[in-house]
PDB file of C-alpha atoms and ligand atoms in Angstrom:
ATOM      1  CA  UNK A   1    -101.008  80.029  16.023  1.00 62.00           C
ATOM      2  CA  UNK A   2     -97.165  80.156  15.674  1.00 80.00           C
ATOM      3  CA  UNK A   3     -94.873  78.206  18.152  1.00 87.00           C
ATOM      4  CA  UNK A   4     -90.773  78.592  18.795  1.00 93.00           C
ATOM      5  CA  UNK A   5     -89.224  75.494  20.008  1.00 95.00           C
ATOM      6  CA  UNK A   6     -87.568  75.208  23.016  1.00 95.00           C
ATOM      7  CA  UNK A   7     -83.803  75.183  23.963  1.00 96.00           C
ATOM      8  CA  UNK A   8     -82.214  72.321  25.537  1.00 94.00           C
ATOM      9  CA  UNK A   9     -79.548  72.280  27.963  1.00 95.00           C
ATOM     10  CA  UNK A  10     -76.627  72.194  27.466  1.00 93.00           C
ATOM     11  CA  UNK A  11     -76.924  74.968  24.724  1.00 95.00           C
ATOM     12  CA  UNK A  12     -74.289  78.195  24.566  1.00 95.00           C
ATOM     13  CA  UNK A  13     -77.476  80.260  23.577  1.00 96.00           C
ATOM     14  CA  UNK A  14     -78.808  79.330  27.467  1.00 97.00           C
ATOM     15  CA  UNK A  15     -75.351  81.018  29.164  1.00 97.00           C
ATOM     16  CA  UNK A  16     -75.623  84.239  27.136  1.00 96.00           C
ATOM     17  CA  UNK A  17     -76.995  87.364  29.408  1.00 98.00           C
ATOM     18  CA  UNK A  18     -79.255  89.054  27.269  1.00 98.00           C
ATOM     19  CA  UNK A  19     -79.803  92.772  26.150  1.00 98.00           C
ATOM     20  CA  UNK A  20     -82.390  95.291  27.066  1.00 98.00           C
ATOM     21  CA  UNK A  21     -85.070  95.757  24.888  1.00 98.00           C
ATOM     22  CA  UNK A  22     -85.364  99.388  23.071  1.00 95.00           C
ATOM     23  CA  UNK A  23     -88.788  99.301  22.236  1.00 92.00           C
ATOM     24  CA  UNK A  24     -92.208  97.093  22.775  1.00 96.00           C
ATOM     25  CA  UNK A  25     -93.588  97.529  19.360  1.00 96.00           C
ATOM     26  CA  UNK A  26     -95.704  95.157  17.146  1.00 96.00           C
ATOM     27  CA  UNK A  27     -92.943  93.130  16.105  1.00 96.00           C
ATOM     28  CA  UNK A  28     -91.710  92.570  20.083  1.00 97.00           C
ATOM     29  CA  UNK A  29     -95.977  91.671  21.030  1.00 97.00           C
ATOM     30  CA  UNK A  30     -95.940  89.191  17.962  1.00 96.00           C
ATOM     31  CA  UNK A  31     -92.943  87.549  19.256  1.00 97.00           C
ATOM     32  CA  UNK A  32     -93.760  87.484  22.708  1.00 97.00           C
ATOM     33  CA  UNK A  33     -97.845  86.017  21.305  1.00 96.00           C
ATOM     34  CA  UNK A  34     -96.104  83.107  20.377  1.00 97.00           C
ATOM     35  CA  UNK A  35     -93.992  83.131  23.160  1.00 97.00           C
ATOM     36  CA  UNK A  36     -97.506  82.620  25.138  1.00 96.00           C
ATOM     37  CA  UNK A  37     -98.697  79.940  22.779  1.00 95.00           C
ATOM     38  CA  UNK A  38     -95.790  77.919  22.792  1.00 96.00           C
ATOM     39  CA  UNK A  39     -96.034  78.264  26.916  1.00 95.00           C
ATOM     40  CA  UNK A  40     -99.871  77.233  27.122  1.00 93.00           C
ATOM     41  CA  UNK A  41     -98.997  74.257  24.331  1.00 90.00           C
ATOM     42  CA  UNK A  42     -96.164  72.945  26.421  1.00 88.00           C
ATOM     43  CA  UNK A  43     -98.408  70.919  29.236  1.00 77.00           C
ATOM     44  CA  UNK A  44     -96.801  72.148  32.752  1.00 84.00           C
ATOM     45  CA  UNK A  45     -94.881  75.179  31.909  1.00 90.00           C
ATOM     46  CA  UNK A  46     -95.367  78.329  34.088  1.00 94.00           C
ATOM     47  CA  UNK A  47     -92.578  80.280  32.615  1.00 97.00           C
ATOM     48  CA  UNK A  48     -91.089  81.239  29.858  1.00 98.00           C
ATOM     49  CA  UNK A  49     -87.688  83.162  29.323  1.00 98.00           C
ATOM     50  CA  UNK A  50     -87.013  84.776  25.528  1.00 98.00           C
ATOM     51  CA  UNK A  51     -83.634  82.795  25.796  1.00 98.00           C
ATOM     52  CA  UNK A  52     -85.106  79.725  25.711  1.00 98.00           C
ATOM     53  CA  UNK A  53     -86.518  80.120  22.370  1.00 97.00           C
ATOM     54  CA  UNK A  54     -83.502  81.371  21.071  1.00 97.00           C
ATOM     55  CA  UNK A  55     -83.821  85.051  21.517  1.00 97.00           C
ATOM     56  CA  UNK A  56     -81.635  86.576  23.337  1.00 97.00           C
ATOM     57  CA  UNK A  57     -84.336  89.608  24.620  1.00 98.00           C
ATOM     58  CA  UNK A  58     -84.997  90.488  28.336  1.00 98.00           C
ATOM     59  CA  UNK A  59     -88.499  89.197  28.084  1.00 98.00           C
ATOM     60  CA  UNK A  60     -90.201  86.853  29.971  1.00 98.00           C
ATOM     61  CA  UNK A  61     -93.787  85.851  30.499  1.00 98.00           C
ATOM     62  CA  UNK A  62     -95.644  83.985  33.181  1.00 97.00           C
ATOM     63  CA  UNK A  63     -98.749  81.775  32.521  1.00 94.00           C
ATOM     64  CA  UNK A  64     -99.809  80.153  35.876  1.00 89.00           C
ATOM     65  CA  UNK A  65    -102.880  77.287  36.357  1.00 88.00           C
ATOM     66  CA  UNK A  66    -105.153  77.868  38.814  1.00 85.00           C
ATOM     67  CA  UNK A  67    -107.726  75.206  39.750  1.00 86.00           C
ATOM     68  CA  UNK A  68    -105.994  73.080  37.095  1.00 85.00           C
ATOM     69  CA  UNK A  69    -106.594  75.403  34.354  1.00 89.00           C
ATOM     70  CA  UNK A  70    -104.242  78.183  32.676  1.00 90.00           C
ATOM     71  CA  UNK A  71    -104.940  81.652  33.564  1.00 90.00           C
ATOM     72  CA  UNK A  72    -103.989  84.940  31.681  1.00 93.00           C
ATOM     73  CA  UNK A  73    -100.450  85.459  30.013  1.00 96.00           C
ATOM     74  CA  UNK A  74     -98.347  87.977  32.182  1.00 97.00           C
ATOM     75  CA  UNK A  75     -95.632  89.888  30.446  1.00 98.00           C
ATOM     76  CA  UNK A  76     -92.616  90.923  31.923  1.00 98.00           C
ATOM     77  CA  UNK A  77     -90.051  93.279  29.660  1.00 98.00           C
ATOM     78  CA  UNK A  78     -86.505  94.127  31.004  1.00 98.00           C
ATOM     79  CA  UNK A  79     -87.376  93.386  34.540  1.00 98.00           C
ATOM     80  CA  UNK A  80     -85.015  94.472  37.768  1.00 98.00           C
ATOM     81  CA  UNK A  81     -85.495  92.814  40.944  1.00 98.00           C
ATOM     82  CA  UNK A  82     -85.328  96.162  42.932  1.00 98.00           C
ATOM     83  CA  UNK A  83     -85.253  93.979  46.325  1.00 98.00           C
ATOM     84  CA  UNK A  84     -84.859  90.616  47.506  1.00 98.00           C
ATOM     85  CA  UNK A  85     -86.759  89.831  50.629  1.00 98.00           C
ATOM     86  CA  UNK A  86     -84.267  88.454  53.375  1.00 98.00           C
ATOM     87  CA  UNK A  87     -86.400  85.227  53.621  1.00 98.00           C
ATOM     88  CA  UNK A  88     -86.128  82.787  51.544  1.00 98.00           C
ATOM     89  CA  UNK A  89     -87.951  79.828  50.946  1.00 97.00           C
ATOM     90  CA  UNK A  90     -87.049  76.212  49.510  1.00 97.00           C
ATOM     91  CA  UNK A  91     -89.140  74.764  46.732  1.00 96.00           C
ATOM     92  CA  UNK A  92     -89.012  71.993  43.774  1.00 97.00           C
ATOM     93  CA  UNK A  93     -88.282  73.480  40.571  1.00 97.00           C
ATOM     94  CA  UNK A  94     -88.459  72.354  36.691  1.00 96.00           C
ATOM     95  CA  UNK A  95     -87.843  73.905  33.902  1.00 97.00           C
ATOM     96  CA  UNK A  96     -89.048  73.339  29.812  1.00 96.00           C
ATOM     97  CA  UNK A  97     -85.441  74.056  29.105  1.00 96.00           C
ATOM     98  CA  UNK A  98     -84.306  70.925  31.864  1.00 95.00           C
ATOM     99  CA  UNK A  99     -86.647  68.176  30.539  1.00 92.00           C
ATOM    100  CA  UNK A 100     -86.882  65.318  33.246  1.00 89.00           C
ATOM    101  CA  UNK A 101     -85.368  66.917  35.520  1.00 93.00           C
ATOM    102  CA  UNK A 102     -86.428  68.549  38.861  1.00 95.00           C
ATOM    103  CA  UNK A 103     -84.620  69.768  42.422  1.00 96.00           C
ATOM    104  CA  UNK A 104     -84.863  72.322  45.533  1.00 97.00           C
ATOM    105  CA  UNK A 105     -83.932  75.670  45.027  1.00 97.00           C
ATOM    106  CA  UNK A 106     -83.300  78.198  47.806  1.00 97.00           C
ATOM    107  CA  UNK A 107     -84.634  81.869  46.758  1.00 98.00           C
ATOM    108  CA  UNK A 108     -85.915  85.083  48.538  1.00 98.00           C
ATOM    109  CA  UNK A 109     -89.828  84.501  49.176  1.00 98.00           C
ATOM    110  CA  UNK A 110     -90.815  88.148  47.896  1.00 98.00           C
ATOM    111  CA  UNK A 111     -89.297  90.587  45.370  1.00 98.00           C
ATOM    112  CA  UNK A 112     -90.127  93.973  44.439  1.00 98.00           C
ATOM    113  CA  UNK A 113     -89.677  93.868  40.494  1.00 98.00           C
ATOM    114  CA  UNK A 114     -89.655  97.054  37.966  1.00 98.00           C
ATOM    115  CA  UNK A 115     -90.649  96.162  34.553  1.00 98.00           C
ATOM    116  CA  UNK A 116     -92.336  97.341  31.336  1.00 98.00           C
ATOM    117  CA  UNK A 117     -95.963  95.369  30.710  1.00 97.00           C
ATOM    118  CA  UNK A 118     -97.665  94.241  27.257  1.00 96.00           C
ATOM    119  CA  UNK A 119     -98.523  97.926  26.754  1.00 95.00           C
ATOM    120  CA  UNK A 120     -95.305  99.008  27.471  1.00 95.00           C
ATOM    121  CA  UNK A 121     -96.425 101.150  31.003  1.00 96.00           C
ATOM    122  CA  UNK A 122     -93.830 101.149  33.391  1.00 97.00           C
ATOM    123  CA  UNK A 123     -94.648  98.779  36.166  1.00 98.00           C
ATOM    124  CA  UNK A 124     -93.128  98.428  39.873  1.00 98.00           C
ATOM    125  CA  UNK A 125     -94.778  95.830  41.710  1.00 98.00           C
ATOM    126  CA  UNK A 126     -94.378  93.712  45.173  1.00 98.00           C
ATOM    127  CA  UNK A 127     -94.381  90.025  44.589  1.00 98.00           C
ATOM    128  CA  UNK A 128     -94.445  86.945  46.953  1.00 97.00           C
ATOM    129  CA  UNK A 129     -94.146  82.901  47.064  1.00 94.00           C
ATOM    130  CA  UNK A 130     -95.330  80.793  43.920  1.00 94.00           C
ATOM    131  CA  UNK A 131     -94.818  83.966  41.638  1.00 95.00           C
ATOM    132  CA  UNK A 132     -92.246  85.704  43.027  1.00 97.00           C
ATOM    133  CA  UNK A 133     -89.756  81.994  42.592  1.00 97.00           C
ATOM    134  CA  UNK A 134     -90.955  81.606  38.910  1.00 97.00           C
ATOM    135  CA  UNK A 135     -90.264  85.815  38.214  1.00 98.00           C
ATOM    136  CA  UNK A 136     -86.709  84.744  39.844  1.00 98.00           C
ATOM    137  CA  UNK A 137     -86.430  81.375  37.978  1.00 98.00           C
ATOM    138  CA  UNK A 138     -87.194  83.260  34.640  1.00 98.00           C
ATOM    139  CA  UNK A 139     -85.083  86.347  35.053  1.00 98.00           C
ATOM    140  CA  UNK A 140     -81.584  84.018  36.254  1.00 98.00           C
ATOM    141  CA  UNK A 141     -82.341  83.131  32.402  1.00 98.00           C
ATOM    142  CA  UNK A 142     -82.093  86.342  30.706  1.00 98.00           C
ATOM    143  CA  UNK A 143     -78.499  86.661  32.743  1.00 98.00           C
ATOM    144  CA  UNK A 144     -77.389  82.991  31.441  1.00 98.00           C
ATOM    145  CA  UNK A 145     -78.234  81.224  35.051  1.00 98.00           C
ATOM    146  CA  UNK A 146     -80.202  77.911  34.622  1.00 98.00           C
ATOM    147  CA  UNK A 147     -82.073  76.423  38.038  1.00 97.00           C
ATOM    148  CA  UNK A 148     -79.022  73.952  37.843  1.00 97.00           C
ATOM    149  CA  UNK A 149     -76.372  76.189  38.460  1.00 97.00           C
ATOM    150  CA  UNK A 150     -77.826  77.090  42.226  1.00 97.00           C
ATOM    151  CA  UNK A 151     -77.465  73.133  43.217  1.00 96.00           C
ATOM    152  CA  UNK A 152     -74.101  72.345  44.719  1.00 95.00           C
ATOM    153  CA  UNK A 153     -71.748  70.889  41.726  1.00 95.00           C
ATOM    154  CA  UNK A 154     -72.378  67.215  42.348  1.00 95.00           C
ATOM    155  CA  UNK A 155     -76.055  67.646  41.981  1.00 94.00           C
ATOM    156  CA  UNK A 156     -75.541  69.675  39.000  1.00 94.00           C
ATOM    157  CA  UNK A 157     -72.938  67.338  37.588  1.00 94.00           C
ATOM    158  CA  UNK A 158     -75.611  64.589  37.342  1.00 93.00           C
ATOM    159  CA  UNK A 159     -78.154  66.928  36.159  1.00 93.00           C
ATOM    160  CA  UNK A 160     -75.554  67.688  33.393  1.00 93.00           C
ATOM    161  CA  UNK A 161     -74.915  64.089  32.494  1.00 93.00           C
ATOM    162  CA  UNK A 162     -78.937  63.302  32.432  1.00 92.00           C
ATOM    163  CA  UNK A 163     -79.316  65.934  29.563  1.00 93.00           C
ATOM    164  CA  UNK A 164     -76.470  65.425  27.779  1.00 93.00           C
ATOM    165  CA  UNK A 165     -77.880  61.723  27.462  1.00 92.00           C
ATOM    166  CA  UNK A 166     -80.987  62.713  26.511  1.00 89.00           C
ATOM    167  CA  UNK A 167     -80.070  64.631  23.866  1.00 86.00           C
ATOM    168  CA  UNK A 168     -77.847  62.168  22.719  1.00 87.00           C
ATOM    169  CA  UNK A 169     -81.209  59.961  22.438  1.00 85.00           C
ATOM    170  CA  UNK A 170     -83.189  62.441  20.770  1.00 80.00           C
ATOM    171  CA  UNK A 171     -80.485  63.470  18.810  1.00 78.00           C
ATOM    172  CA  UNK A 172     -79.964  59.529  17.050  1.00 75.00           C
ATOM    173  CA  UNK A 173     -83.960  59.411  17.109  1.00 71.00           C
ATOM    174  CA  UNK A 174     -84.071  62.672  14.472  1.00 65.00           C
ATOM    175  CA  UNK A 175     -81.533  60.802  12.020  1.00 61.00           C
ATOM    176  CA  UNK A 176     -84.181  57.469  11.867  1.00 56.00           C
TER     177      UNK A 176
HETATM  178 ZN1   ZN B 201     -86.498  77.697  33.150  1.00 86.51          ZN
END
């Protein structure tokens, strides 16, 4: 069972917008398998965003818990918000690419999303409150946007600061 490691902010490779994909083939489904394993293997991840593993692919999958355990892997390939809902909704938000860090981000309660699927159907589908925030978290990745950057800049200026220290720690802890 192969696993990618995860990107750190601040990393370059998390500010790129990323391209379309031409084709779900078998290549795309392996990459986006271990996508799904390195998700469930990471303990409280919901989402996860091809950029964050280093590819810069408009892919991003969606592995939810329900009752405390993880349900089905949803796959989401070059998806378009077709419409944001005009309310929005305020909720706590982490990310696997953010370690330690977590804050309140404003976003539209429901979306209507186009998208290809695992079997590469063309999908257009309505979406609304837990789901709809983690579709919106993931896809601000594929266009460079981390959860950060929607926090006014003295909130994000200490979120900066926090990971820059902790990967100065990890950092000295790989040379021991
Ligand atoms: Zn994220």
């Amino acid at each position: 069972m192969s696993r990618l490691s995860i990107i750190t902010a601040p990393d370059s490779r998390l500010t790129i917008k990323s391209a379309n994909v031409d084709q779900i083939d078998d290549k795309l489904r392996k990459f986006m398998t271990s996508m799904s394993n390195t998700l469930k293997f990471s303990s409280n991840g919901v989402g996860l965003a091809a950029p964050q593993v280093g590819i810069n692919k408009r892919v991003v999958i969606i592995n939810s818990f329900q009752d405390g355990e993880r349900g089905e892997t949803q796959f989401f390939v070059n998806p378009k918000i077709l419409h944001f809902s005009e309310e929005t909704v305020i909720s706590e938000e982490g990310c696997l690419s953010v370690p330690g860090y977590c804050a309140e981000v404003q976003r539209a309660k429901s979306i209507r999303l186009s998208y290809l699927d695992y079997d590469n159907n063309q999908q257009e589908t309505f979406f609304t409150g837990f789901f709809s925030i983690c579709l919106q978290h993931e896809i601000n990745h594929l266009d460079g946007i981390l959860f950060i950057d929607h926090l006014s800049s003295t909130k994000k200026n200490i979120a900066v600061r926090k990971l820059k220290k902790l990967k100065k720690l990890s950092n000295a802890a790989n040379i021991i």
